[in-house]
Amino acid sequence: MRDKLRNKIFQIKDGAGFEKTCIEMFRYQYKFNTIYRKFSDLLKITPSSVDKIEKIPFLPIEFFKGHKVVTGKHDGDFTLFKSSGTTGSDVSKHYVKEIELYRESFTRGFELFFGPVNSYSILALLPSYLERPGSSLVYMINDFIRKTKENGSGSYLYDHEELLGKIRELQNSGNKIILWGVSFALLELAGKAGISLKDVLVFETGGMKGRRREMAREELHESLRKGFNTETVYSEYGMTELMSQAYSKGSGVFRTVPWMKVLIRDMNDPLDYTIQGKTGGINIIDLANIDSCCFIATQDLGRLHADGSFEVMGRFDNSDVRGCNLMI
């Protein structure tokens, strides 16, 4: 059954195919994922009661901190990804049974939006991620860098002058360049740049990691545009618990890959969904999560548009977290 579903993930062509695969995936994970089945049973939701996506239960993302969320047996080798966290805090753990599935998902996803990976020089500025083990983002970027090493790609920690020198070198060679960085590091670089990055695709992956005050995305992008003298700042939306990413080509509006979908749940009733344009909690369907859980209720706040694109508005405040957390 797993192999049959695995073969369907990247073959989805339309909404009807996506919904059909989602319902099949829910039935599979309900049967073979103990944690998810117990959660669904508490809500009195079973496969016989699910005939559309909106009836599928979404597992609160906090379960990845206290439980081993897996579908099927994970007796053999697996790759363990961990989220960032403050000292002494619990972190999310994602047990990836098939690392090739992750590689296929992030490569297909990137190339759907931006074309072949090997047509770019990729420069990574991810100090907070590089300094800890188990980052799924670092794994993805390192894979991209490995594929494009001959193009001058590489990772950088805090040597901004070396990075700026490499950018100048690549600009003179005519290469297409991506600068991929965590927000605080890009802001620090923007304050020192002194060069125009109009011909560079600047990707921010969010997060101040306690290094700077948190900023609204509009303010962040405005600062980066001015500092780098560029018109557009791109964004990547992903997380440890997922196998796929959404991308924004500017203005903070994200689009998903065909095997991924975002729904917006009501802030007070996690089993209800908001009207388009209203802010609520972000629920994510990621069908590449076949070996963990495809249906996740995040702690991010978002807003959905009619065409299926979405914006990330922030996060639930600790004092305001309700609904799915109360289920736990």
PDB file of N, CA, C and O in Angstrom, residues 101-131:
ATOM      1  N   LEU A 101      13.288  10.275  -0.781  1.00  0.00           N
ATOM      2  CA  LEU A 101      11.992  10.922  -0.971  1.00  0.00           C
ATOM      3  C   LEU A 101      12.084  12.400  -0.620  1.00  0.00           C
ATOM      4  O   LEU A 101      11.508  13.254  -1.310  1.00  0.00           O
ATOM      5  N   TYR A 102      12.801  12.728   0.445  1.00  0.00           N
ATOM      6  CA  TYR A 102      13.007  14.129   0.809  1.00  0.00           C
ATOM      7  C   TYR A 102      13.773  14.855  -0.299  1.00  0.00           C
ATOM      8  O   TYR A 102      13.380  15.948  -0.725  1.00  0.00           O
ATOM      9  N   ARG A 103      14.849  14.234  -0.790  1.00  0.00           N
ATOM     10  CA  ARG A 103      15.620  14.868  -1.864  1.00  0.00           C
ATOM     11  C   ARG A 103      14.764  15.098  -3.110  1.00  0.00           C
ATOM     12  O   ARG A 103      14.839  16.145  -3.752  1.00  0.00           O
ATOM     13  N   GLU A 104      13.954  14.098  -3.438  1.00  0.00           N
ATOM     14  CA  GLU A 104      13.105  14.241  -4.619  1.00  0.00           C
ATOM     15  C   GLU A 104      12.084  15.352  -4.426  1.00  0.00           C
ATOM     16  O   GLU A 104      11.824  16.144  -5.345  1.00  0.00           O
ATOM     17  N   SER A 105      11.508  15.444  -3.228  1.00  0.00           N
ATOM     18  CA  SER A 105      10.496  16.461  -2.971  1.00  0.00           C
ATOM     19  C   SER A 105      11.084  17.866  -3.041  1.00  0.00           C
ATOM     20  O   SER A 105      10.532  18.743  -3.731  1.00  0.00           O
ATOM     21  N   PHE A 106      12.207  18.108  -2.342  1.00  0.00           N
ATOM     22  CA  PHE A 106      12.718  19.488  -2.351  1.00  0.00           C
ATOM     23  C   PHE A 106      13.326  19.867  -3.694  1.00  0.00           C
ATOM     24  O   PHE A 106      13.306  21.028  -4.090  1.00  0.00           O
ATOM     25  N   THR A 107      13.861  18.896  -4.437  1.00  0.00           N
ATOM     26  CA  THR A 107      14.419  19.218  -5.753  1.00  0.00           C
ATOM     27  C   THR A 107      13.312  19.499  -6.758  1.00  0.00           C
ATOM     28  O   THR A 107      13.347  20.495  -7.488  1.00  0.00           O
ATOM     29  N   ARG A 108      12.312  18.626  -6.806  1.00  0.00           N
ATOM     30  CA  ARG A 108      11.180  18.867  -7.700  1.00  0.00           C
ATOM     31  C   ARG A 108      10.492  20.181  -7.369  1.00  0.00           C
ATOM     32  O   ARG A 108      10.113  20.948  -8.270  1.00  0.00           O
ATOM     33  N   GLY A 109      10.315  20.448  -6.075  1.00  0.00           N
ATOM     34  CA  GLY A 109       9.644  21.671  -5.664  1.00  0.00           C
ATOM     35  C   GLY A 109      10.383  22.911  -6.111  1.00  0.00           C
ATOM     36  O   GLY A 109       9.792  23.837  -6.683  1.00  0.00           O
ATOM     37  N   PHE A 110      11.682  22.958  -5.845  1.00  0.00           N
ATOM     38  CA  PHE A 110      12.482  24.114  -6.257  1.00  0.00           C
ATOM     39  C   PHE A 110      12.416  24.304  -7.764  1.00  0.00           C
ATOM     40  O   PHE A 110      12.204  25.427  -8.261  1.00  0.00           O
ATOM     41  N   GLU A 111      12.581  23.210  -8.505  1.00  0.00           N
ATOM     42  CA  GLU A 111      12.665  23.330  -9.958  1.00  0.00           C
ATOM     43  C   GLU A 111      11.334  23.693 -10.603  1.00  0.00           C
ATOM     44  O   GLU A 111      11.312  24.290 -11.684  1.00  0.00           O
ATOM     45  N   LEU A 112      10.217  23.370  -9.943  1.00  0.00           N
ATOM     46  CA  LEU A 112       8.916  23.810 -10.444  1.00  0.00           C
ATOM     47  C   LEU A 112       8.812  25.330 -10.464  1.00  0.00           C
ATOM     48  O   LEU A 112       8.191  25.923 -11.341  1.00  0.00           O
ATOM     49  N   PHE A 113       9.442  25.972  -9.472  1.00  0.00           N
ATOM     50  CA  PHE A 113       9.368  27.429  -9.356  1.00  0.00           C
ATOM     51  C   PHE A 113      10.493  28.147 -10.089  1.00  0.00           C
ATOM     52  O   PHE A 113      10.287  29.231 -10.641  1.00  0.00           O
ATOM     53  N   PHE A 114      11.701  27.562 -10.083  1.00  0.00           N
ATOM     54  CA  PHE A 114      12.877  28.325 -10.509  1.00  0.00           C
ATOM     55  C   PHE A 114      13.719  27.657 -11.590  1.00  0.00           C
ATOM     56  O   PHE A 114      14.737  28.203 -11.996  1.00  0.00           O
ATOM     57  N   GLY A 115      13.315  26.489 -12.065  1.00  0.00           N
ATOM     58  CA  GLY A 115      14.091  25.823 -13.091  1.00  0.00           C
ATOM     59  C   GLY A 115      15.192  24.963 -12.507  1.00  0.00           C
ATOM     60  O   GLY A 115      15.315  24.814 -11.290  1.00  0.00           O
ATOM     61  N   PRO A 116      16.028  24.363 -13.369  1.00  0.00           N
ATOM     62  CA  PRO A 116      17.043  23.407 -12.922  1.00  0.00           C
ATOM     63  C   PRO A 116      17.984  23.975 -11.855  1.00  0.00           C
ATOM     64  O   PRO A 116      18.509  25.082 -12.004  1.00  0.00           O
ATOM     65  N   VAL A 117      18.195  23.219 -10.801  1.00  0.00           N
ATOM     66  CA  VAL A 117      19.101  23.641  -9.731  1.00  0.00           C
ATOM     67  C   VAL A 117      20.497  23.883 -10.276  1.00  0.00           C
ATOM     68  O   VAL A 117      21.173  24.853  -9.887  1.00  0.00           O
ATOM     69  N   ASN A 118      20.944  23.015 -11.189  1.00  0.00           N
ATOM     70  CA  ASN A 118      22.327  23.115 -11.655  1.00  0.00           C
ATOM     71  C   ASN A 118      22.585  24.302 -12.575  1.00  0.00           C
ATOM     72  O   ASN A 118      23.700  24.474 -13.079  1.00  0.00           O
ATOM     73  N   SER A 119      21.567  25.150 -12.779  1.00  0.00           N
ATOM     74  CA  SER A 119      21.784  26.359 -13.574  1.00  0.00           C
ATOM     75  C   SER A 119      22.172  27.550 -12.692  1.00  0.00           C
ATOM     76  O   SER A 119      22.381  28.650 -13.205  1.00  0.00           O
ATOM     77  N   TYR A 120      22.265  27.324 -11.364  1.00  0.00           N
ATOM     78  CA  TYR A 120      22.553  28.405 -10.423  1.00  0.00           C
ATOM     79  C   TYR A 120      23.885  28.200  -9.692  1.00  0.00           C
ATOM     80  O   TYR A 120      24.373  27.072  -9.561  1.00  0.00           O
ATOM     81  N   SER A 121      24.418  29.312  -9.215  1.00  0.00           N
ATOM     82  CA  SER A 121      25.434  29.303  -8.156  1.00  0.00           C
ATOM     83  C   SER A 121      24.694  29.620  -6.867  1.00  0.00           C
ATOM     84  O   SER A 121      24.016  30.637  -6.779  1.00  0.00           O
ATOM     85  N   ILE A 122      24.820  28.749  -5.875  1.00  0.00           N
ATOM     86  CA  ILE A 122      24.045  28.896  -4.641  1.00  0.00           C
ATOM     87  C   ILE A 122      24.979  29.204  -3.474  1.00  0.00           C
ATOM     88  O   ILE A 122      25.882  28.420  -3.147  1.00  0.00           O
ATOM     89  N   LEU A 123      24.755  30.348  -2.852  1.00  0.00           N
ATOM     90  CA  LEU A 123      25.552  30.784  -1.709  1.00  0.00           C
ATOM     91  C   LEU A 123      24.658  30.802  -0.482  1.00  0.00           C
ATOM     92  O   LEU A 123      23.592  31.420  -0.492  1.00  0.00           O
ATOM     93  N   ALA A 124      25.078  30.097   0.570  1.00  0.00           N
ATOM     94  CA  ALA A 124      24.244  29.946   1.766  1.00  0.00           C
ATOM     95  C   ALA A 124      24.832  30.728   2.928  1.00  0.00           C
ATOM     96  O   ALA A 124      26.024  30.621   3.224  1.00  0.00           O
ATOM     97  N   LEU A 125      23.972  31.508   3.585  1.00  0.00           N
ATOM     98  CA  LEU A 125      24.356  32.255   4.780  1.00  0.00           C
ATOM     99  C   LEU A 125      23.394  31.843   5.887  1.00  0.00           C
ATOM    100  O   LEU A 125      22.398  32.496   6.152  1.00  0.00           O
ATOM    101  N   LEU A 126      23.703  30.713   6.530  1.00  0.00           N
ATOM    102  CA  LEU A 126      22.800  30.096   7.506  1.00  0.00           C
ATOM    103  C   LEU A 126      23.536  29.771   8.808  1.00  0.00           C
ATOM    104  O   LEU A 126      23.565  28.613   9.252  1.00  0.00           O
ATOM    105  N   PRO A 127      24.138  30.769   9.449  1.00  0.00           N
ATOM    106  CA  PRO A 127      24.978  30.464  10.617  1.00  0.00           C
ATOM    107  C   PRO A 127      24.282  29.730  11.746  1.00  0.00           C
ATOM    108  O   PRO A 127      24.821  28.771  12.298  1.00  0.00           O
ATOM    109  N   SER A 128      23.066  30.134  12.096  1.00  0.00           N
ATOM    110  CA  SER A 128      22.394  29.493  13.228  1.00  0.00           C
ATOM    111  C   SER A 128      22.039  28.043  12.914  1.00  0.00           C
ATOM    112  O   SER A 128      21.972  27.203  13.813  1.00  0.00           O
ATOM    113  N   TYR A 129      21.812  27.735  11.658  1.00  0.00           N
ATOM    114  CA  TYR A 129      21.486  26.367  11.255  1.00  0.00           C
ATOM    115  C   TYR A 129      22.747  25.516  11.119  1.00  0.00           C
ATOM    116  O   TYR A 129      22.759  24.345  11.499  1.00  0.00           O
ATOM    117  N   LEU A 130      23.804  26.103  10.564  1.00  0.00           N
ATOM    118  CA  LEU A 130      25.042  25.361  10.364  1.00  0.00           C
ATOM    119  C   LEU A 130      25.714  24.986  11.676  1.00  0.00           C
ATOM    120  O   LEU A 130      26.491  24.044  11.743  1.00  0.00           O
ATOM    121  N   GLU A 131      25.393  25.734  12.739  1.00  0.00           N
ATOM    122  CA  GLU A 131      26.047  25.516  14.023  1.00  0.00           C
ATOM    123  C   GLU A 131      25.358  24.467  14.884  1.00  0.00           C
ATOM    124  O   GLU A 131      25.756  24.239  16.014  1.00  0.00           O
TER     125      GLU A 131
END
